[in-house]
Coordinates of C-alpha atoms and ligand atoms in Angstrom, one line a residue:
M707 CA 128.3 106.6 109.9
K708 CA 126.7 110.2 108.1
L709 CA 124.6 111.7 110.2
T710 CA 122.1 113.5 108.1
T711 CA 118.3 115.7 108.1
S712 CA 115.7 117.0 106.3
Y713 CA 115.7 120.9 106.3
F714 CA 112.4 123.1 104.9
G715 CA 110.5 125.8 106.2
C716 CA 112.7 128.7 106.0
R717 CA 114.1 130.5 103.3
I718 CA 115.3 133.9 105.8
L719 CA 119.4 133.6 105.0
R720 CA 120.5 134.2 107.8
H721 CA 118.7 132.2 110.4
V722 CA 119.4 129.4 108.3
K723 CA 123.5 130.0 108.2
R724 CA 122.6 129.7 111.9
D725 CA 120.8 126.6 111.4
M726 CA 124.1 125.6 109.9
Q727 CA 126.3 125.7 111.3
R728 CA 124.4 124.8 114.6
L729 CA 123.7 121.5 112.9
D730 CA 127.6 121.8 111.9
R731 CA 128.6 121.6 115.6
L732 CA 125.6 119.0 116.6
G733 CA 128.2 116.1 114.3
F734 CA 126.0 116.0 111.7
A735 CA 127.3 115.5 107.7
R736 CA 124.6 116.2 105.6
V737 CA 120.8 118.5 104.9
V738 CA 118.7 117.6 102.5
H739 CA 117.1 120.7 101.8
T740 CA 113.9 120.4 100.5
F741 CA 113.1 122.1 96.9
S742 CA 110.2 122.0 95.8
E743 CA 108.1 123.9 92.5
N744 CA 107.2 126.7 94.9
D745 CA 110.9 126.7 95.4
L746 CA 112.0 126.4 92.1
F747 CA 109.4 128.6 90.5
Y748 CA 110.1 131.9 93.3
F749 CA 113.2 130.8 95.4
P750 CA 115.5 129.7 92.6
E751 CA 118.1 132.3 93.6
T752 CA 118.4 132.4 97.2
M753 CA 118.2 128.1 97.3
R754 CA 122.2 128.6 95.7
D755 CA 122.7 130.3 98.7
I756 CA 120.7 128.4 101.4
V757 CA 122.9 125.4 99.9
S758 CA 126.2 127.9 99.3
A759 CA 125.9 127.9 103.7
S760 CA 125.8 124.7 103.9
H761 CA 128.4 124.1 102.4
D762 CA 130.2 126.5 103.9
A763 CA 129.7 125.5 107.3
G764 CA 130.9 122.0 106.6
L765 CA 127.9 120.5 105.3
E766 CA 127.3 117.8 102.3
V767 CA 123.9 118.7 100.4
Q768 CA 120.9 116.6 99.2
L769 CA 118.3 118.6 96.8
D770 CA 115.1 116.7 97.2
P771 CA 111.9 117.3 94.7
W772 CA 109.8 117.8 97.6
G773 CA 106.1 117.0 96.5
V774 CA 106.9 118.0 93.1
G775 CA 104.3 116.4 90.8
G776 CA 102.3 114.8 93.1
I777 CA 105.0 112.5 92.3
F778 CA 107.4 113.3 95.1
G779 CA 106.5 113.0 99.3
G780 CA 106.4 115.7 100.9
E781 CA 104.2 118.5 102.2
A782 CA 103.7 120.8 98.9
F783 CA 101.8 121.7 96.5
S784 CA 102.5 120.8 92.3
R785 CA 101.4 124.2 90.5
W786 CA 102.5 122.1 87.0
I787 CA 99.5 119.8 87.0
L788 CA 97.4 122.8 87.3
D789 CA 99.0 124.6 84.8
E790 CA 98.5 121.6 82.6
P791 CA 95.8 119.2 84.0
D792 CA 96.0 116.6 81.0
L793 CA 99.7 115.5 82.8
M794 CA 97.5 114.2 86.1
Q795 CA 96.7 110.5 86.4
R796 CA 93.2 109.3 86.0
G797 CA 91.7 106.9 87.0
A798 CA 89.1 104.6 85.4
S799 CA 85.8 106.2 86.3
G800 CA 87.1 109.2 84.6
R801 CA 88.6 110.8 88.4
P802 CA 91.7 112.5 88.4
L803 CA 94.0 110.9 90.6
G804 CA 95.8 114.4 92.5
A805 CA 98.7 113.5 91.1
A806 CA 101.1 113.8 87.7
C807 CA 101.3 109.9 85.9
L808 CA 104.2 108.9 85.8
N809 CA 104.6 107.3 82.3
H810 CA 103.4 110.9 80.7
P811 CA 106.4 112.3 79.1
R812 CA 105.7 116.2 80.1
V813 CA 107.2 113.7 83.9
Q814 CA 110.1 113.9 82.2
E815 CA 110.9 116.6 80.9
L816 CA 109.3 118.8 83.1
V817 CA 110.7 117.0 86.4
R818 CA 114.5 117.2 84.2
E819 CA 114.1 121.1 84.1
W820 CA 113.5 121.0 87.6
T821 CA 117.0 118.8 88.1
L822 CA 118.4 122.0 86.0
A823 CA 118.1 124.6 88.2
A824 CA 118.4 121.9 92.1
A825 CA 121.7 121.6 89.8
R826 CA 122.8 125.9 89.8
T827 CA 122.0 125.5 93.1
G828 CA 125.5 123.7 93.2
A829 CA 124.2 120.7 95.3
D830 CA 125.8 118.0 95.8
W831 CA 123.2 115.4 95.4
I832 CA 119.7 114.5 94.0
F833 CA 117.2 112.8 96.9
W834 CA 114.5 111.6 95.1
D835 CA 112.4 111.1 97.8
E836 CA 109.9 108.3 97.8
P837 CA 108.6 108.1 94.4
H838 CA 105.0 107.0 94.2
W839 CA 101.8 106.6 93.1
S840 CA 98.9 108.0 93.5
F841 CA 97.4 106.3 97.0
K842 CA 93.6 105.5 98.4
G843 CA 93.3 108.3 100.2
P844 CA 91.2 111.9 100.0
R845 CA 92.3 112.7 96.1
N846 CA 91.9 108.9 95.5
P847 CA 89.2 107.8 98.0
A848 CA 88.6 104.5 95.6
G849 CA 92.2 103.6 95.4
E850 CA 91.4 104.3 91.5
Y851 CA 95.0 103.7 89.7
C852 CA 95.9 105.2 86.5
V853 CA 94.5 104.1 82.9
C854 CA 95.7 107.4 81.0
E855 CA 96.2 106.8 77.1
H856 CA 100.3 107.1 78.4
C857 CA 99.5 104.6 80.8
R858 CA 98.2 102.6 78.0
R859 CA 100.3 103.2 75.9
V860 CA 103.4 101.7 78.2
A861 CA 101.4 99.1 79.8
R862 CA 100.6 97.6 76.1
A863 CA 104.4 98.4 74.8
Q864 CA 105.7 96.4 77.0
A865 CA 103.8 93.7 77.1
E866 CA 104.3 93.0 73.4
A867 CA 107.8 93.9 74.0
P868 CA 110.4 90.3 73.1
G869 CA 110.4 87.8 75.8
S870 CA 107.4 89.8 78.2
S871 CA 105.3 88.5 80.5
L872 CA 102.8 90.6 81.3
P873 CA 99.1 89.6 80.6
I874 CA 97.5 93.2 80.2
G875 CA 95.7 92.1 77.9
D876 CA 93.8 94.4 75.4
D877 CA 92.8 96.8 78.2
L878 CA 94.3 98.1 81.2
A879 CA 91.6 98.5 83.0
C880 CA 90.4 95.4 83.4
A881 CA 94.6 93.3 83.1
P882 CA 94.7 91.7 86.8
R883 CA 95.8 93.6 89.4
A884 CA 99.4 91.5 90.1
A885 CA 100.2 92.9 86.0
V886 CA 99.1 95.9 86.8
D887 CA 101.3 96.4 89.3
R888 CA 103.9 95.1 87.5
F889 CA 103.2 97.6 84.7
R890 CA 103.4 100.3 87.7
A891 CA 106.2 99.2 89.7
L892 CA 108.5 99.2 85.9
S893 CA 107.5 102.8 85.5
V894 CA 108.4 103.6 88.5
I895 CA 112.2 102.4 86.7
Y896 CA 111.7 103.6 83.6
L897 CA 111.6 107.5 85.4
L898 CA 113.8 107.1 87.7
G899 CA 116.4 105.4 85.4
G900 CA 115.7 108.6 83.3
L901 CA 116.0 110.9 86.0
T902 CA 119.6 110.0 88.0
R903 CA 120.6 109.5 84.1
F904 CA 120.6 113.1 83.6
A905 CA 121.2 113.9 87.1
A906 CA 124.6 112.8 86.3
D907 CA 125.1 114.4 83.5
Q908 CA 124.8 117.5 85.8
G909 CA 127.0 116.3 87.9
L910 CA 124.8 115.2 90.3
K911 CA 124.8 112.3 92.7
S912 CA 122.1 110.8 93.5
S913 CA 120.4 109.1 96.0
I914 CA 116.8 107.0 96.0
C915 CA 115.1 106.8 98.5
V916 CA 112.0 104.3 98.7
L917 CA 108.7 104.0 100.8
P918 CA 108.8 101.3 102.2
H919 CA 107.8 97.5 101.1
G920 CA 104.7 97.6 101.3
T921 CA 103.2 100.4 102.6
M922 CA 100.4 103.5 101.5
D923 CA 99.0 101.6 98.5
Q924 CA 102.6 100.3 95.9
P925 CA 103.4 98.2 94.1
S926 CA 106.3 96.0 94.8
I927 CA 108.8 97.7 93.5
S928 CA 112.6 95.7 93.0
W929 CA 114.8 97.9 95.1
A930 CA 117.2 96.2 93.4
E931 CA 117.2 98.0 90.6
L932 CA 117.0 101.4 91.8
A933 CA 119.6 100.6 93.6
S934 CA 121.8 99.7 90.1
L935 CA 119.9 102.4 88.3
P936 CA 122.7 105.0 86.6
G937 CA 124.6 107.5 89.0
V938 CA 123.0 105.8 91.9
G939 CA 125.9 106.6 94.4
E940 CA 123.1 105.8 97.9
F941 CA 119.7 104.3 98.3
G942 CA 117.9 103.6 101.3
T943 CA 113.8 103.5 103.1
D944 CA 112.3 105.1 106.0
P945 CA 110.5 102.6 107.9
Y946 CA 108.7 105.4 109.7
W947 CA 107.4 102.8 112.4
Q948 CA 105.0 105.3 114.1
A949 CA 103.3 106.8 110.8
F950 CA 102.9 103.5 109.4
G951 CA 100.8 101.9 112.3
F952 CA 103.8 99.3 113.3
T953 CA 102.8 100.2 117.2
R954 CA 103.3 96.6 119.0
P955 CA 107.8 96.3 120.0
D956 CA 107.4 92.8 117.9
E957 CA 105.6 94.2 114.8
R958 CA 107.9 97.5 115.5
D959 CA 111.1 95.7 115.7
R960 CA 110.1 93.4 112.2
F961 CA 109.3 96.1 110.2
I962 CA 112.8 98.3 111.5
D963 CA 114.7 94.9 110.4
E964 CA 112.8 94.0 106.8
N965 CA 113.3 97.1 105.3
A966 CA 117.0 97.6 106.7
R967 CA 117.9 94.6 105.8
A968 CA 116.1 94.8 102.2
A969 CA 118.1 98.2 101.3
K970 CA 121.2 97.4 103.0
A971 CA 120.9 93.9 101.1
A972 CA 119.9 95.9 97.4
A973 CA 122.8 99.0 98.1
K974 CA 125.6 96.6 98.6
Q975 CA 124.8 94.5 95.1
A976 CA 124.5 97.5 92.8
G977 CA 128.1 98.5 95.2
S978 CA 126.2 102.0 96.8
E979 CA 125.8 103.0 100.5
T980 CA 122.6 103.2 102.1
M981 CA 120.1 105.8 103.9
L982 CA 118.2 105.1 106.7
W983 CA 115.9 107.8 107.6
I984 CA 114.0 107.9 110.8
Q985 CA 110.6 110.0 112.0
A986 CA 110.8 113.4 114.8
F987 CA 107.5 114.6 113.4
R988 CA 103.9 113.5 114.4
V989 CA 105.6 111.6 117.8
P990 CA 103.2 111.9 120.6
A991 CA 105.3 112.5 123.8
A992 CA 104.1 109.1 124.9
G993 CA 105.5 107.5 121.9
E994 CA 109.1 109.3 122.1
D995 CA 110.2 105.8 124.2
D996 CA 109.4 103.8 121.3
L997 CA 111.0 106.5 118.9
L998 CA 114.0 105.7 121.0
E999 CA 114.1 102.4 121.3
G1000 CA 113.4 102.4 117.9
A1001 CA 115.6 104.1 115.9
E1002 CA 118.3 101.8 118.2
R1003 CA 117.3 98.7 116.6
L1004 CA 117.4 100.5 113.1
V1005 CA 121.2 101.9 114.3
G1006 CA 122.0 99.1 114.7
H1007 CA 121.2 98.1 111.1
A1008 CA 124.9 100.1 110.6
P1009 CA 123.2 102.4 108.0
D1010 CA 126.0 104.3 106.5
A1011 CA 123.3 107.1 106.1
V1012 CA 121.7 107.4 109.3
A1013 CA 118.6 110.7 109.0
I1014 CA 116.4 112.2 110.8
W1015 CA 113.0 112.9 109.4
A1016 CA 113.8 116.5 109.9
F1017 CA 114.7 119.2 111.8
E1018 CA 114.1 119.9 115.5
A1019 CA 111.9 117.9 114.8
C1020 CA 109.6 119.7 112.4
A1021 CA 109.3 122.7 116.2
H1022 CA 107.8 125.1 113.3
M1023 CA 105.6 123.3 111.6
S1024 CA 102.2 122.2 113.4
A1025 CA 100.7 119.6 110.6
L1026 CA 104.6 117.9 111.3
A1027 CA 105.7 118.5 115.0
C1028 CA 106.5 116.9 116.8
E1029 CA 104.0 116.6 120.9
N1030 CA 107.8 117.1 122.8
P1031 CA 110.1 118.9 119.5
R1032 CA 112.7 119.8 121.7
R1033 CA 113.1 116.8 123.9
I1034 CA 112.7 114.1 120.6
W1035 CA 115.4 116.7 119.1
R1036 CA 117.8 116.0 121.9
R1037 CA 116.7 112.3 122.5
L1038 CA 117.6 111.4 118.7
V1039 CA 121.1 113.8 118.2
N1040 CA 122.4 112.5 121.8
L1041 CA 121.8 109.2 120.7
L1042 CA 123.5 109.5 117.3
G1043 CA 126.4 111.1 118.6
R1044 CA 127.2 108.1 120.7
E1045 CA 126.5 105.7 118.2
L1046 CA 128.9 108.1 115.9
G1047 CA 131.4 108.2 118.8
R1048 CA 132.1 104.5 119.0
Ligands
ZN2270 ZN1 99.2 107.5 83.6

């Protein structure tokens, strides 16, 4: 079981070097560095040095398109959608939905440019982090979905494809929700398929992490199809039971088990490995025992890699920090170290 953590919020090389060496001493095999649009624009060579320092410390490196385009998970802003507002998802009311449209042809081009920059850092993997459509929230209060010209074009093409059973009809805005969700799920698979193939051409392996089933207003996507995309060597999910509101122990355990089993089954079918994530952000002091119990259950599913979001329980980032980050980090590292030693 490869122990992994994500790392972000520091671009000062001497500090990063010390942290990477510390991770190695604690038994970590890998690190996921976030590589946001901000990093792409302002830190590309710095990120190369950070990747190099991580390798020097003995860690394998995955790079995460953190918040890129608003399509991937992460607390980072997108400049692309400011520079090119036409990229944005647009609801039937005409409201821009605060993230780029997965079906916009420029998005595939832009994320490929990001991938080329990621390849230049010398990283080993791309960690495709929670690819998603705009969900109900402050940027999309009514929970609208994109009906832009590109979505309409792609939906029409999908509906008219030989053997298609997609009852989209003439107007995407009025189509049955089940058909819309099927179209949106296929769009995620299509976008990721182009990207993982392109990443493989650059010598980068792909790890895909999906949001757990039934969360964040996302359509139900075939995990088996995602896991078997070209170049995918690892597939997983992040069943953060506290963040997603599964607070009762029986709900928590069911949520963990269902998602862990589904991820492992999809990965196994595709011949890839499994990575499962543990929440180490915004954990209240009163939730620590629950977190450790759930973490132990998740590790019991024996994923090939177990990962912590994020380094030192996000102590350095006030919006994500756990209430007692030093303690929860130590407890998690002790638990996972014990599992590694078995
Ligand atoms: Zn669209």
